[in-house]
Amino acid sequence: TLFRSTSDLENFDKERHDEFKKHEMLKEHERREYLKTLDEEKRKQEEEKFEEMKKKHSEHPKVNHPGSQDQLKEVWEEADGLDPNDFDPKTFFKLHDSNGDGFLDEQELEALFSKELEKVYDPKNEEDDMVEMEEERLRMREHVMNEVDINHDRLVTMEEFLKATEKREFLEPDSWETLDQQQLFTEEELKEYESHISQQEFELAQRAEELHKQREDLERQHDQLQAQKQELHQAVQHTEQIGRA
């Protein structure tokens, strides 16, 4: 069952990535459709605003490499309120193994990245997309799991954690590329997605048309039945009148 649940979780992560990509493509599709409705001057203003938002979003403090000593020390100091000079990996592990089961699971790992994510994303800022924040959290967790989880059971043991803290990458990590520094989809993928959307819209319109026709047919049948009922009622009345005469 462990294997099955591990592959289930991997599929779940893949679905999350796919959903995120669709979210980004839909956002871009809607933006472009909106631009088409504007005159040249308004379109220019909108494009400038869009570029300005992107620039604002990218102006954030340096994001520490997830799982590096710098990143964990910042949690130790700011979230745990401890002296950075006393940083101790063993104590850190125990502090963040919230349920005390001897492992850092995916939720416990993801919780470690909140400080980093807050540098880039603020729900009060129009330019910061919280859906992107969750994708960034997922990417950080996957990265740390790949580096640290030696037996790939999606759990980090104390032994795996301590081993990771001895690696060069822990002390001298590469810089971390945030989502805004990456191309999330190609123009080709966007076109494919747009044709998928218009196909769906076409099918929905067809279905609506069919339902409309069905409704009209039902109304017609209903009217015919009412007319027949009326005729029958009149015939019965007529027969009764003859009978009384």
GROMACS .gro file of C-alpha atoms in nm:
model
  245
    1THR     CA    1   0.000   0.000   0.000
    2LEU     CA    2   0.291   0.234   0.063
    3PHE     CA    3   0.398   0.204  -0.300
    4ARG     CA    4   0.045   0.264  -0.421
    5SER     CA    5  -0.003   0.565  -0.197
    6THR     CA    6   0.337   0.705  -0.304
    7SER     CA    7   0.247   0.680  -0.672
    8ASP     CA    8  -0.097   0.825  -0.592
    9LEU     CA    9   0.073   1.124  -0.431
   10GLU     CA   10   0.305   1.160  -0.731
   11ASN     CA   11   0.003   1.166  -0.962
   12PHE     CA   12  -0.161   1.420  -0.734
   13ASP     CA   13   0.148   1.645  -0.762
   14LYS     CA   14   0.150   1.606  -1.140
   15GLU     CA   15  -0.219   1.703  -1.152
   16ARG     CA   16  -0.143   2.009  -0.938
   17HIS     CA   17   0.131   2.115  -1.183
   18ASP     CA   18  -0.102   2.060  -1.480
   19GLU     CA   19  -0.382   2.258  -1.319
   20PHE     CA   20  -0.140   2.541  -1.245
   21LYS     CA   21  -0.021   2.550  -1.606
   22LYS     CA   22  -0.383   2.567  -1.725
   23HIS     CA   23  -0.448   2.849  -1.475
   24GLU     CA   24  -0.154   3.047  -1.619
   25MET     CA   25  -0.257   2.983  -1.981
   26LEU     CA   26  -0.618   3.080  -1.912
   27LYS     CA   27  -0.496   3.401  -1.747
   28GLU     CA   28  -0.287   3.489  -2.053
   29HIS     CA   29  -0.569   3.391  -2.291
   30GLU     CA   30  -0.819   3.615  -2.108
   31ARG     CA   31  -0.567   3.901  -2.099
   32ARG     CA   32  -0.513   3.882  -2.476
   33GLU     CA   33  -0.886   3.854  -2.546
   34TYR     CA   34  -0.945   4.162  -2.331
   35LEU     CA   35  -0.673   4.357  -2.519
   36LYS     CA   36  -0.853   4.283  -2.846
   37THR     CA   37  -1.159   4.472  -2.721
   38LEU     CA   38  -0.962   4.794  -2.656
   39ASP     CA   39  -0.864   5.078  -2.885
   40GLU     CA   40  -0.495   5.137  -2.948
   41GLU     CA   41  -0.440   5.392  -2.674
   42LYS     CA   42  -0.617   5.188  -2.405
   43ARG     CA   43  -0.436   4.873  -2.517
   44LYS     CA   44  -0.101   5.050  -2.480
   45GLN     CA   45  -0.194   5.164  -2.128
   46GLU     CA   46  -0.302   4.810  -2.036
   47GLU     CA   47   0.023   4.661  -2.173
   48GLU     CA   48   0.227   4.915  -1.973
   49LYS     CA   49   0.032   4.833  -1.657
   50PHE     CA   50   0.090   4.461  -1.716
   51GLU     CA   51   0.468   4.511  -1.754
   52GLU     CA   52   0.474   4.733  -1.446
   53MET     CA   53   0.293   4.463  -1.241
   54LYS     CA   54   0.542   4.201  -1.358
   55LYS     CA   55   0.831   4.429  -1.259
   56LYS     CA   56   0.675   4.502  -0.917
   57HIS     CA   57   0.624   4.132  -0.854
   58SER     CA   58   0.985   4.049  -0.940
   59GLU     CA   59   1.125   4.312  -0.701
   60HIS     CA   60   1.147   4.105  -0.385
   61PRO     CA   61   1.421   4.015  -0.135
   62LYS     CA   62   1.651   3.728  -0.232
   63VAL     CA   63   1.483   3.390  -0.194
   64ASN     CA   64   1.703   3.137  -0.015
   65HIS     CA   65   1.756   2.801  -0.179
   66PRO     CA   66   1.494   2.566  -0.024
   67GLY     CA   67   1.651   2.324   0.223
   68SER     CA   68   1.981   2.514   0.242
   69GLN     CA   69   2.145   2.620   0.567
   70ASP     CA   70   2.055   2.986   0.498
   71GLN     CA   71   1.693   2.898   0.447
   72LEU     CA   72   1.662   2.678   0.756
   73LYS     CA   73   1.854   2.926   0.972
   74GLU     CA   74   1.607   3.196   0.878
   75VAL     CA   75   1.320   2.973   0.998
   76TRP     CA   76   1.519   2.892   1.315
   77GLU     CA   77   1.569   3.262   1.386
   78GLU     CA   78   1.241   3.418   1.269
   79ALA     CA   79   0.980   3.145   1.318
   80ASP     CA   80   1.138   2.958   1.612
   81GLY     CA   81   1.282   3.271   1.775
   82LEU     CA   82   1.623   3.110   1.834
   83ASP     CA   83   1.977   3.246   1.807
   84PRO     CA   84   2.119   3.175   1.456
   85ASN     CA   85   2.461   3.105   1.612
   86ASP     CA   86   2.308   2.813   1.803
   87PHE     CA   87   2.161   2.651   1.489
   88ASP     CA   88   2.151   2.276   1.539
   89PRO     CA   89   2.006   2.045   1.267
   90LYS     CA   90   1.896   1.776   1.515
   91THR     CA   91   1.703   2.024   1.730
   92PHE     CA   92   1.561   2.186   1.415
   93PHE     CA   93   1.430   1.849   1.293
   94LYS     CA   94   1.260   1.773   1.626
   95LEU     CA   95   1.107   2.122   1.641
   96HIS     CA   96   0.948   2.086   1.298
   97ASP     CA   97   0.835   1.725   1.325
   98SER     CA   98   0.504   1.865   1.451
   99ASN     CA   99   0.329   1.531   1.511
  100GLY     CA  100   0.643   1.374   1.667
  101ASP     CA  101   0.640   1.062   1.446
  102GLY     CA  102   1.013   1.081   1.370
  103PHE     CA  103   0.964   1.196   1.010
  104LEU     CA  104   0.927   1.525   0.828
  105ASP     CA  105   0.632   1.461   0.599
  106GLU     CA  106   0.525   1.671   0.301
  107GLN     CA  107   0.304   1.908   0.502
  108GLU     CA  108   0.574   1.962   0.765
  109LEU     CA  109   0.827   2.035   0.489
  110GLU     CA  110   0.595   2.274   0.305
  111ALA     CA  111   0.539   2.466   0.629
  112LEU     CA  112   0.913   2.544   0.634
  113PHE     CA  113   0.886   2.752   0.315
  114SER     CA  114   0.627   3.002   0.435
  115LYS     CA  115   0.894   3.263   0.524
  116GLU     CA  116   1.050   3.239   0.177
  117LEU     CA  117   0.713   3.259   0.004
  118GLU     CA  118   0.614   3.568   0.204
  119LYS     CA  119   0.911   3.749   0.045
  120VAL     CA  120   0.755   3.702  -0.299
  121TYR     CA  121   0.380   3.685  -0.240
  122ASP     CA  122   0.149   3.912  -0.047
  123PRO     CA  123  -0.228   3.855  -0.078
  124LYS     CA  124  -0.280   4.233  -0.051
  125ASN     CA  125  -0.077   4.299  -0.369
  126GLU     CA  126  -0.261   4.297  -0.698
  127GLU     CA  127   0.052   4.175  -0.878
  128ASP     CA  128   0.093   3.865  -0.657
  129ASP     CA  129  -0.103   3.556  -0.757
  130MET     CA  130  -0.170   3.320  -0.464
  131VAL     CA  131  -0.219   3.025  -0.701
  132GLU     CA  132   0.142   3.085  -0.810
  133MET     CA  133   0.248   3.088  -0.446
  134GLU     CA  134   0.110   2.736  -0.395
  135GLU     CA  135   0.288   2.615  -0.710
  136GLU     CA  136   0.612   2.766  -0.578
  137ARG     CA  137   0.557   2.588  -0.244
  138LEU     CA  138   0.505   2.259  -0.427
  139ARG     CA  139   0.820   2.309  -0.636
  140MET     CA  140   1.024   2.386  -0.323
  141ARG     CA  141   0.898   2.076  -0.146
  142GLU     CA  142   0.963   1.852  -0.448
  143HIS     CA  143   1.315   1.993  -0.477
  144VAL     CA  144   1.399   1.929  -0.112
  145MET     CA  145   1.247   1.578  -0.127
  146ASN     CA  146   1.461   1.496  -0.433
  147GLU     CA  147   1.773   1.612  -0.252
  148VAL     CA  148   1.705   1.461   0.090
  149ASP     CA  149   1.463   1.167   0.068
  150ILE     CA  150   1.714   0.891  -0.019
  151ASN     CA  151   1.470   0.595  -0.022
  152HIS     CA  152   1.190   0.789  -0.202
  153ASP     CA  153   0.916   0.709   0.049
  154ARG     CA  154   0.817   1.079   0.056
  155LEU     CA  155   0.918   1.103   0.422
  156VAL     CA  156   1.241   1.252   0.560
  157THR     CA  157   1.403   1.066   0.849
  158MET     CA  158   1.638   1.227   1.101
  159GLU     CA  159   1.926   1.030   0.941
  160GLU     CA  160   1.839   1.154   0.587
  161PHE     CA  161   1.806   1.509   0.715
  162LEU     CA  162   2.142   1.509   0.895
  163LYS     CA  163   2.314   1.356   0.590
  164ALA     CA  164   2.175   1.636   0.373
  165THR     CA  165   2.315   1.900   0.608
  166GLU     CA  166   2.668   1.766   0.542
  167LYS     CA  167   2.647   1.821   0.165
  168ARG     CA  168   2.817   2.112  -0.009
  169GLU     CA  169   2.476   2.218  -0.156
  170PHE     CA  170   2.351   2.271   0.199
  171LEU     CA  171   2.627   2.521   0.281
  172GLU     CA  172   2.684   2.676  -0.065
  173PRO     CA  173   2.365   2.639  -0.264
  174ASP     CA  174   2.294   2.775  -0.611
  175SER     CA  175   2.050   3.064  -0.622
  176TRP     CA  176   1.684   2.963  -0.646
  177GLU     CA  177   1.491   3.061  -0.958
  178THR     CA  178   1.140   3.172  -0.869
  179LEU     CA  179   0.845   3.116  -1.106
  180ASP     CA  180   0.861   3.470  -1.245
  181GLN     CA  181   1.209   3.391  -1.383
  182GLN     CA  182   1.082   3.095  -1.585
  183GLN     CA  183   0.884   3.036  -1.899
  184LEU     CA  184   0.576   2.851  -1.777
  185PHE     CA  185   0.440   2.754  -2.120
  186THR     CA  186   0.529   2.797  -2.485
  187GLU     CA  187   0.330   2.991  -2.742
  188GLU     CA  188   0.251   2.655  -2.905
  189GLU     CA  189   0.107   2.514  -2.581
  190LEU     CA  190  -0.104   2.826  -2.539
  191LYS     CA  191  -0.244   2.792  -2.894
  192GLU     CA  192  -0.325   2.426  -2.829
  193TYR     CA  193  -0.498   2.518  -2.503
  194GLU     CA  194  -0.697   2.795  -2.677
  195SER     CA  195  -0.819   2.558  -2.947
  196HIS     CA  196  -0.920   2.316  -2.669
  197ILE     CA  197  -1.116   2.598  -2.500
  198SER     CA  198  -1.294   2.699  -2.822
  199GLN     CA  199  -1.378   2.331  -2.891
  200GLN     CA  200  -1.532   2.308  -2.542
  201GLU     CA  201  -1.724   2.632  -2.599
  202PHE     CA  202  -1.851   2.500  -2.934
  203GLU     CA  203  -1.967   2.174  -2.773
  204LEU     CA  204  -2.140   2.365  -2.494
  205ALA     CA  205  -2.318   2.589  -2.746
  206GLN     CA  206  -2.430   2.280  -2.941
  207ARG     CA  207  -2.558   2.118  -2.622
  208ALA     CA  208  -2.744   2.439  -2.528
  209GLU     CA  209  -2.901   2.445  -2.875
  210GLU     CA  210  -3.011   2.081  -2.838
  211LEU     CA  211  -3.162   2.150  -2.496
  212HIS     CA  212  -3.343   2.454  -2.637
  213LYS     CA  213  -3.494   2.240  -2.915
  214GLN     CA  214  -3.593   1.967  -2.668
  215ARG     CA  215  -3.763   2.228  -2.453
  216GLU     CA  216  -3.952   2.366  -2.753
  217ASP     CA  217  -4.063   2.012  -2.849
  218LEU     CA  218  -4.182   1.947  -2.493
  219GLU     CA  219  -4.376   2.274  -2.489
  220ARG     CA  220  -4.535   2.186  -2.823
  221GLN     CA  221  -4.634   1.840  -2.694
  222HIS     CA  222  -4.769   1.999  -2.379
  223ASP     CA  223  -4.982   2.243  -2.586
  224GLN     CA  224  -5.114   1.957  -2.802
  225LEU     CA  225  -5.208   1.755  -2.493
  226GLN     CA  226  -5.384   2.057  -2.344
  227ALA     CA  227  -5.579   2.105  -2.669
  228GLN     CA  228  -5.676   1.735  -2.678
  229LYS     CA  229  -5.781   1.751  -2.313
  230GLN     CA  230  -5.993   2.058  -2.392
  231GLU     CA  231  -6.157   1.882  -2.689
  232LEU     CA  232  -6.230   1.575  -2.478
  233HIS     CA  233  -6.376   1.790  -2.203
  234GLN     CA  234  -6.601   1.969  -2.455
  235ALA     CA  235  -6.708   1.635  -2.611
  236VAL     CA  236  -6.800   1.497  -2.267
  237GLN     CA  237  -7.001   1.814  -2.188
  238HIS     CA  238  -7.174   1.790  -2.526
  239THR     CA  239  -7.263   1.422  -2.467
  240GLU     CA  240  -7.400   1.505  -2.120
  241GLN     CA  241  -7.617   1.786  -2.265
  242ILE     CA  242  -7.760   1.550  -2.527
  243GLY     CA  243  -7.824   1.294  -2.255
  244ARG     CA  244  -8.012   1.551  -2.047
  245ALA     CA  245  -8.219   1.663  -2.347
   0.00000   0.00000   0.00000
